[in-house]
PDB file of C-alpha atoms in Angstrom:
ATOM      1  CA  MET V1343      56.161 -24.607  -1.883  1.00 44.00           C
ATOM      2  CA  VAL V1344      59.048 -26.060  -3.868  1.00 43.00           C
ATOM      3  CA  LYS V1345      61.926 -27.923  -2.224  1.00 42.00           C
ATOM      4  CA  HIS V1346      64.304 -28.047  -5.158  1.00 43.00           C
ATOM      5  CA  ASP V1347      66.381 -24.984  -4.310  1.00 39.00           C
ATOM      6  CA  GLU V1348      69.470 -27.143  -4.070  1.00 39.00           C
ATOM      7  CA  LYS V1349      69.298 -27.771  -7.808  1.00 43.00           C
ATOM      8  CA  VAL V1350      69.895 -24.127  -8.567  1.00 39.00           C
ATOM      9  CA  THR V1351      73.634 -23.672  -8.407  1.00 40.00           C
ATOM     10  CA  THR V1352      73.595 -20.096  -9.660  1.00 44.00           C
ATOM     11  CA  GLY V1353      72.971 -18.666  -6.168  1.00 49.00           C
ATOM     12  CA  SER V1354      70.601 -15.782  -5.670  1.00 49.00           C
ATOM     13  CA  GLY V1355      70.997 -14.777  -9.321  1.00 51.00           C
ATOM     14  CA  GLY V1356      69.356 -18.014 -10.409  1.00 52.00           C
ATOM     15  CA  ARG V1357      66.423 -17.452  -8.078  1.00 61.00           C
ATOM     16  CA  LEU V1358      65.931 -13.953  -9.455  1.00 66.00           C
ATOM     17  CA  ARG V1359      65.632 -15.096 -13.061  1.00 70.00           C
ATOM     18  CA  ILE V1360      62.077 -15.596 -14.281  1.00 71.00           C
ATOM     19  CA  ALA V1361      60.400 -16.146 -17.611  1.00 68.00           C
ATOM     20  CA  ARG V1362      58.739 -13.050 -19.054  1.00 62.00           C
ATOM     21  CA  SER V1363      55.434 -14.904 -19.039  1.00 65.00           C
ATOM     22  CA  ARG V1364      55.533 -14.922 -15.219  1.00 67.00           C
ATOM     23  CA  GLY V1365      54.017 -11.443 -14.920  1.00 71.00           C
ATOM     24  CA  ALA V1366      52.833 -11.016 -18.509  1.00 85.00           C
ATOM     25  CA  LEU V1367      49.074 -11.242 -17.983  1.00 89.00           C
ATOM     26  CA  GLY V1368      48.937  -8.923 -14.988  1.00 92.00           C
ATOM     27  CA  GLY V1369      51.469  -6.563 -16.557  1.00 93.00           C
ATOM     28  CA  LEU V1370      49.509  -6.286 -19.800  1.00 95.00           C
ATOM     29  CA  ALA V1371      46.242  -5.694 -17.936  1.00 96.00           C
ATOM     30  CA  VAL V1372      47.793  -2.995 -15.728  1.00 97.00           C
ATOM     31  CA  LEU V1373      49.431  -1.381 -18.777  1.00 97.00           C
ATOM     32  CA  LEU V1374      46.121  -1.127 -20.647  1.00 98.00           C
ATOM     33  CA  LEU V1375      44.271   0.129 -17.562  1.00 98.00           C
ATOM     34  CA  GLY V1376      46.969   2.742 -16.987  1.00 98.00           C
ATOM     35  CA  ILE V1377      46.631   3.982 -20.568  1.00 98.00           C
ATOM     36  CA  TRP V1378      42.864   4.194 -20.072  1.00 98.00           C
ATOM     37  CA  GLY V1379      43.211   6.090 -16.793  1.00 97.00           C
ATOM     38  CA  ALA V1380      45.679   8.622 -18.195  1.00 97.00           C
ATOM     39  CA  LEU V1381      43.813   9.320 -21.446  1.00 97.00           C
ATOM     40  CA  ILE V1382      40.104   9.009 -20.633  1.00 97.00           C
ATOM     41  CA  PRO V1383      39.774  12.486 -19.048  1.00 96.00           C
ATOM     42  CA  PHE V1384      41.024  14.028 -22.310  1.00 96.00           C
ATOM     43  CA  VAL V1385      39.240  11.863 -24.895  1.00 96.00           C
ATOM     44  CA  GLY V1386      36.071  11.043 -22.937  1.00 96.00           C
ATOM     45  CA  PRO V1387      34.298  14.278 -23.929  1.00 95.00           C
ATOM     46  CA  TYR V1388      34.374  13.152 -27.574  1.00 95.00           C
ATOM     47  CA  PHE V1389      31.745  10.506 -26.771  1.00 94.00           C
ATOM     48  CA  ASP V1390      29.969  12.245 -23.884  1.00 93.00           C
ATOM     49  CA  PHE V1391      31.793  10.296 -21.195  1.00 96.00           C
ATOM     50  CA  ALA V1392      33.514  12.795 -18.934  1.00 95.00           C
ATOM     51  CA  TYR V1393      33.829  14.780 -15.753  1.00 96.00           C
ATOM     52  CA  THR V1394      33.601  18.548 -15.807  1.00 93.00           C
ATOM     53  CA  PRO V1395      35.105  20.407 -17.520  1.00 91.00           C
ATOM     54  CA  ASP V1396      33.684  18.261 -20.314  1.00 90.00           C
ATOM     55  CA  GLU V1397      36.059  19.501 -23.016  1.00 91.00           C
ATOM     56  CA  ALA V1398      38.619  17.333 -24.784  1.00 93.00           C
ATOM     57  CA  TRP V1399      42.324  17.835 -24.067  1.00 95.00           C
ATOM     58  CA  VAL V1400      41.784  20.411 -21.331  1.00 95.00           C
ATOM     59  CA  TRP V1401      44.469  20.208 -18.650  1.00 96.00           C
ATOM     60  CA  THR V1402      43.640  20.850 -15.005  1.00 95.00           C
ATOM     61  CA  SER V1403      45.657  20.381 -11.861  1.00 96.00           C
ATOM     62  CA  ALA V1404      43.257  17.729 -10.600  1.00 95.00           C
ATOM     63  CA  ARG V1405      43.479  15.754 -13.831  1.00 96.00           C
ATOM     64  CA  GLY V1406      47.246  15.831 -13.641  1.00 97.00           C
ATOM     65  CA  TRP V1407      47.498  14.672 -10.035  1.00 97.00           C
ATOM     66  CA  LEU V1408      44.531  12.288  -9.859  1.00 97.00           C
ATOM     67  CA  GLU V1409      44.434  10.703 -13.316  1.00 97.00           C
ATOM     68  CA  VAL V1410      47.539  11.319 -15.432  1.00 97.00           C
ATOM     69  CA  LEU V1411      50.045  10.694 -12.619  1.00 97.00           C
ATOM     70  CA  PRO V1412      48.636   7.345 -11.428  1.00 98.00           C
ATOM     71  CA  GLY V1413      47.992   6.357 -15.039  1.00 98.00           C
ATOM     72  CA  VAL V1414      51.641   6.909 -15.982  1.00 98.00           C
ATOM     73  CA  VAL V1415      52.819   5.072 -12.851  1.00 98.00           C
ATOM     74  CA  ALA V1416      50.567   2.137 -13.767  1.00 98.00           C
ATOM     75  CA  ILE V1417      51.960   2.140 -17.316  1.00 98.00           C
ATOM     76  CA  VAL V1418      55.536   1.991 -16.015  1.00 97.00           C
ATOM     77  CA  GLY V1419      54.648  -0.723 -13.508  1.00 96.00           C
ATOM     78  CA  GLY V1420      52.826  -2.756 -16.135  1.00 95.00           C
ATOM     79  CA  LEU V1421      55.765  -2.530 -18.539  1.00 95.00           C
ATOM     80  CA  LEU V1422      58.189  -3.689 -15.850  1.00 94.00           C
ATOM     81  CA  MET V1423      56.007  -6.686 -15.030  1.00 92.00           C
ATOM     82  CA  LEU V1424      55.470  -7.457 -18.691  1.00 90.00           C
ATOM     83  CA  MET V1425      59.048  -7.149 -19.960  1.00 89.00           C
ATOM     84  CA  SER V1426      61.420  -7.913 -17.088  1.00 86.00           C
ATOM     85  CA  ARG V1427      63.132 -11.269 -16.562  1.00 83.00           C
ATOM     86  CA  ASN V1428      64.327 -10.254 -13.111  1.00 87.00           C
ATOM     87  CA  ARG V1429      62.092 -11.086 -10.149  1.00 87.00           C
ATOM     88  CA  LEU V1430      63.036  -7.952  -8.190  1.00 90.00           C
ATOM     89  CA  VAL V1431      62.438  -5.606 -11.120  1.00 91.00           C
ATOM     90  CA  ALA V1432      59.098  -7.213 -11.946  1.00 91.00           C
ATOM     91  CA  SER V1433      58.081  -7.070  -8.265  1.00 92.00           C
ATOM     92  CA  PHE V1434      59.021  -3.378  -8.167  1.00 95.00           C
ATOM     93  CA  GLY V1435      56.701  -2.878 -11.136  1.00 95.00           C
ATOM     94  CA  GLY V1436      53.992  -4.696  -9.218  1.00 95.00           C
ATOM     95  CA  TRP V1437      54.329  -2.418  -6.222  1.00 96.00           C
ATOM     96  CA  LEU V1438      54.298   0.651  -8.478  1.00 97.00           C
ATOM     97  CA  SER V1439      51.029  -0.660  -9.902  1.00 97.00           C
ATOM     98  CA  VAL V1440      49.634  -1.177  -6.411  1.00 97.00           C
ATOM     99  CA  ALA V1441      50.472   2.437  -5.547  1.00 98.00           C
ATOM    100  CA  ALA V1442      48.770   3.642  -8.741  1.00 98.00           C
ATOM    101  CA  GLY V1443      45.641   1.615  -7.997  1.00 98.00           C
ATOM    102  CA  VAL V1444      45.452   2.877  -4.429  1.00 98.00           C
ATOM    103  CA  TRP V1445      45.844   6.469  -5.592  1.00 98.00           C
ATOM    104  CA  PHE V1446      43.039   6.117  -8.153  1.00 98.00           C
ATOM    105  CA  VAL V1447      40.765   4.978  -5.311  1.00 97.00           C
ATOM    106  CA  ILE V1448      41.680   7.413  -2.537  1.00 97.00           C
ATOM    107  CA  GLY V1449      42.910  10.376  -4.582  1.00 96.00           C
ATOM    108  CA  PRO V1450      39.485  11.982  -5.122  1.00 96.00           C
ATOM    109  CA  PHE V1451      38.820  11.895  -1.374  1.00 95.00           C
ATOM    110  CA  LEU V1452      42.130  13.634  -0.624  1.00 95.00           C
ATOM    111  CA  ALA V1453      42.025  16.211  -3.421  1.00 95.00           C
ATOM    112  CA  ASP V1454      40.542  19.006  -1.300  1.00 93.00           C
ATOM    113  CA  LEU V1455      42.675  18.182   1.733  1.00 94.00           C
ATOM    114  CA  LEU V1456      45.896  18.222  -0.302  1.00 94.00           C
ATOM    115  CA  ARG V1457      44.746  21.121  -2.487  1.00 94.00           C
ATOM    116  CA  LEU V1458      45.206  19.195  -5.714  1.00 95.00           C
ATOM    117  CA  GLY V1459      42.404  20.970  -7.545  1.00 93.00           C
ATOM    118  CA  ASP V1460      38.754  20.427  -8.294  1.00 93.00           C
ATOM    119  CA  VAL V1461      37.945  16.860  -9.330  1.00 93.00           C
ATOM    120  CA  GLY V1462      34.823  18.023 -11.140  1.00 94.00           C
ATOM    121  CA  GLU V1463      31.428  16.382 -11.425  1.00 95.00           C
ATOM    122  CA  PRO V1464      30.357  13.469 -13.601  1.00 96.00           C
ATOM    123  CA  VAL V1465      28.547  14.700 -16.695  1.00 95.00           C
ATOM    124  CA  ALA V1466      25.481  12.526 -16.301  1.00 94.00           C
ATOM    125  CA  THR V1467      21.706  12.850 -16.335  1.00 92.00           C
ATOM    126  CA  SER V1468      21.056   9.601 -14.466  1.00 95.00           C
ATOM    127  CA  ASP V1469      22.373   7.938 -11.345  1.00 95.00           C
ATOM    128  CA  LEU V1470      23.432   4.901 -13.375  1.00 97.00           C
ATOM    129  CA  LYS V1471      25.705   6.899 -15.664  1.00 96.00           C
ATOM    130  CA  ARG V1472      27.066   8.862 -12.706  1.00 96.00           C
ATOM    131  CA  ALA V1473      28.025   5.623 -10.990  1.00 97.00           C
ATOM    132  CA  LEU V1474      29.533   4.264 -14.217  1.00 97.00           C
ATOM    133  CA  LEU V1475      31.664   7.378 -14.625  1.00 97.00           C
ATOM    134  CA  GLN V1476      32.899   7.211 -11.039  1.00 97.00           C
ATOM    135  CA  LEU V1477      33.843   3.558 -11.438  1.00 97.00           C
ATOM    136  CA  SER V1478      35.471   4.018 -14.850  1.00 97.00           C
ATOM    137  CA  PHE V1479      37.510   7.090 -13.924  1.00 97.00           C
ATOM    138  CA  PHE V1480      38.531   6.300 -10.353  1.00 98.00           C
ATOM    139  CA  TYR V1481      37.186   3.647  -8.004  1.00 97.00           C
ATOM    140  CA  GLY V1482      36.558   0.683 -10.288  1.00 97.00           C
ATOM    141  CA  LEU V1483      39.671   1.465 -12.325  1.00 98.00           C
ATOM    142  CA  GLY V1484      41.825   1.543  -9.207  1.00 98.00           C
ATOM    143  CA  ALA V1485      40.305  -1.671  -7.903  1.00 98.00           C
ATOM    144  CA  LEU V1486      41.056  -3.503 -11.161  1.00 98.00           C
ATOM    145  CA  ILE V1487      44.658  -2.282 -11.173  1.00 98.00           C
ATOM    146  CA  LEU V1488      45.016  -3.428  -7.565  1.00 97.00           C
ATOM    147  CA  PHE V1489      43.581  -6.849  -8.414  1.00 97.00           C
ATOM    148  CA  PHE V1490      45.940  -7.536 -11.322  1.00 96.00           C
ATOM    149  CA  ALA V1491      48.964  -6.072  -9.521  1.00 96.00           C
ATOM    150  CA  ALA V1492      48.329  -8.131  -6.380  1.00 94.00           C
ATOM    151  CA  SER V1493      47.809 -11.281  -8.459  1.00 92.00           C
ATOM    152  CA  SER V1494      51.114 -10.726 -10.247  1.00 91.00           C
ATOM    153  CA  LEU V1495      52.950 -10.052  -6.991  1.00 92.00           C
ATOM    154  CA  GLY V1496      51.617 -13.328  -5.623  1.00 88.00           C
ATOM    155  CA  ARG V1497      52.908 -15.210  -8.669  1.00 85.00           C
ATOM    156  CA  LEU V1498      56.265 -13.451  -8.519  1.00 83.00           C
ATOM    157  CA  SER V1499      56.756 -14.267  -4.836  1.00 78.00           C
ATOM    158  CA  VAL V1500      56.606 -18.032  -5.420  1.00 73.00           C
ATOM    159  CA  LEU V1501      59.658 -19.986  -6.558  1.00 64.00           C
ATOM    160  CA  SER V1502      58.103 -22.665  -8.727  1.00 54.00           C
ATOM    161  CA  THR V1503      59.577 -25.693 -10.461  1.00 53.00           C
ATOM    162  CA  ARG V1504      59.180 -23.824 -13.732  1.00 56.00           C
ATOM    163  CA  ASP V1505      61.323 -20.956 -12.409  1.00 52.00           C
ATOM    164  CA  ILE V1506      64.034 -23.390 -11.329  1.00 53.00           C
ATOM    165  CA  ALA V1507      64.016 -25.090 -14.728  1.00 56.00           C
ATOM    166  CA  PHE V1508      64.220 -21.702 -16.450  1.00 54.00           C
ATOM    167  CA  ALA V1509      67.171 -20.683 -14.258  1.00 56.00           C
ATOM    168  CA  GLU V1510      68.975 -23.929 -15.032  1.00 59.00           C
ATOM    169  CA  ARG V1511      68.420 -23.538 -18.772  1.00 59.00           C
ATOM    170  CA  THR V1512      69.701 -19.985 -18.648  1.00 62.00           C
ATOM    171  CA  ARG V1513      72.773 -21.119 -16.687  1.00 61.00           C
ATOM    172  CA  ASP V1514      73.503 -23.889 -19.189  1.00 61.00           C
ATOM    173  CA  VAL V1515      73.224 -21.494 -22.132  1.00 62.00           C
ATOM    174  CA  GLU V1516      75.616 -19.050 -20.452  1.00 65.00           C
ATOM    175  CA  GLN V1517      78.113 -21.804 -19.690  1.00 64.00           C
ATOM    176  CA  ARG V1518      78.037 -23.069 -23.282  1.00 68.00           C
ATOM    177  CA  ARG V1519      78.588 -19.540 -24.570  1.00 70.00           C
ATOM    178  CA  VAL V1520      81.607 -19.085 -22.282  1.00 66.00           C
ATOM    179  CA  VAL V1521      83.096 -22.402 -23.444  1.00 64.00           C
ATOM    180  CA  GLU V1522      82.519 -21.534 -27.098  1.00 66.00           C
ATOM    181  CA  GLU V1523      84.265 -18.195 -26.610  1.00 68.00           C
ATOM    182  CA  ARG V1524      87.289 -19.914 -25.072  1.00 64.00           C
ATOM    183  CA  VAL V1525      87.595 -22.712 -27.638  1.00 58.00           C
ATOM    184  CA  PRO V1526      88.559 -21.371 -31.085  1.00 56.00           C
ATOM    185  CA  ALA V1527      87.599 -23.061 -34.332  1.00 53.00           C
ATOM    186  CA  ASP V1528      90.931 -24.961 -34.521  1.00 52.00           C
ATOM    187  CA  GLY V1529      90.025 -26.847 -31.355  1.00 54.00           C
ATOM    188  CA  THR V1530      92.828 -25.489 -29.131  1.00 54.00           C
ATOM    189  CA  TYR V1531      91.728 -24.611 -25.629  1.00 52.00           C
ATOM    190  CA  THR V1532      92.875 -21.149 -24.571  1.00 52.00           C
ATOM    191  CA  ALA V1533      91.563 -20.840 -21.022  1.00 52.00           C
ATOM    192  CA  PRO V1534      93.863 -18.635 -18.925  1.00 53.00           C
ATOM    193  CA  GLY V1535      96.540 -20.724 -17.227  1.00 53.00           C
ATOM    194  CA  ARG V1536      95.199 -23.980 -18.716  1.00 53.00           C
ATOM    195  CA  PRO V1537      96.752 -24.308 -22.210  1.00 53.00           C
ATOM    196  CA  TYR V1538      95.677 -27.405 -24.071  1.00 50.00           C
ATOM    197  CA  PRO V1539      98.734 -29.183 -25.521  1.00 52.00           C
ATOM    198  CA  SER V1540      98.314 -29.392 -29.265  1.00 51.00           C
ATOM    199  CA  ASP V1541     101.237 -31.815 -29.809  1.00 52.00           C
ATOM    200  CA  VAL V1542      99.911 -34.681 -27.647  1.00 50.00           C
ATOM    201  CA  ARG V1543     100.019 -37.995 -29.472  1.00 53.00           C
ATOM    202  CA  HIS V1544      97.741 -40.787 -28.384  1.00 51.00           C
ATOM    203  CA  ARG V1545      99.286 -44.216 -28.228  1.00 54.00           C
ATOM    204  CA  PRO V1546      97.277 -47.018 -29.787  1.00 55.00           C
ATOM    205  CA  VAL V1547      95.801 -49.427 -27.293  1.00 49.00           C
TER     206      VAL V1547
END
């Protein structure tokens, strides 16, 4: 997409540097969805929005494997996408989020086969609420996490002009810091093997 790779003289390190805003939106969305997925089975009963057993803060094997585990993985993935300035680390967070989303979707179907426990039944008196519970706890939640994670991975896979400019700015800042560390306040240059002669007198022209 961008043909300005030759401008980045920092090698692969420059190409790996990204602004935090690169995966911020997707990371924040995945983080919030992960928190929802991990906590809703325990707090849902407070407002009559739950699967059986419809009691708050009751731990079951199925809740641990099918809701808490993918929720925590999504939280970690979202944080990595949200906070990291390294393309590989942020992409790893994206793939963690993809795995969490997939597990939210397919986990309930595999619970009996893998002996992960009883998923329970939606506590609902109408088909509409039953469908809403299924979407909010598993299938719709997983699909949303997949959407935001895939969108972020697409953004992270592209080397844009903005990324190149960010890498160049970061390189310039690092170079200035190195020069400032090597040049003391008295103006004498102390680079190893390259002493700056302090007794040089300039002849008038």
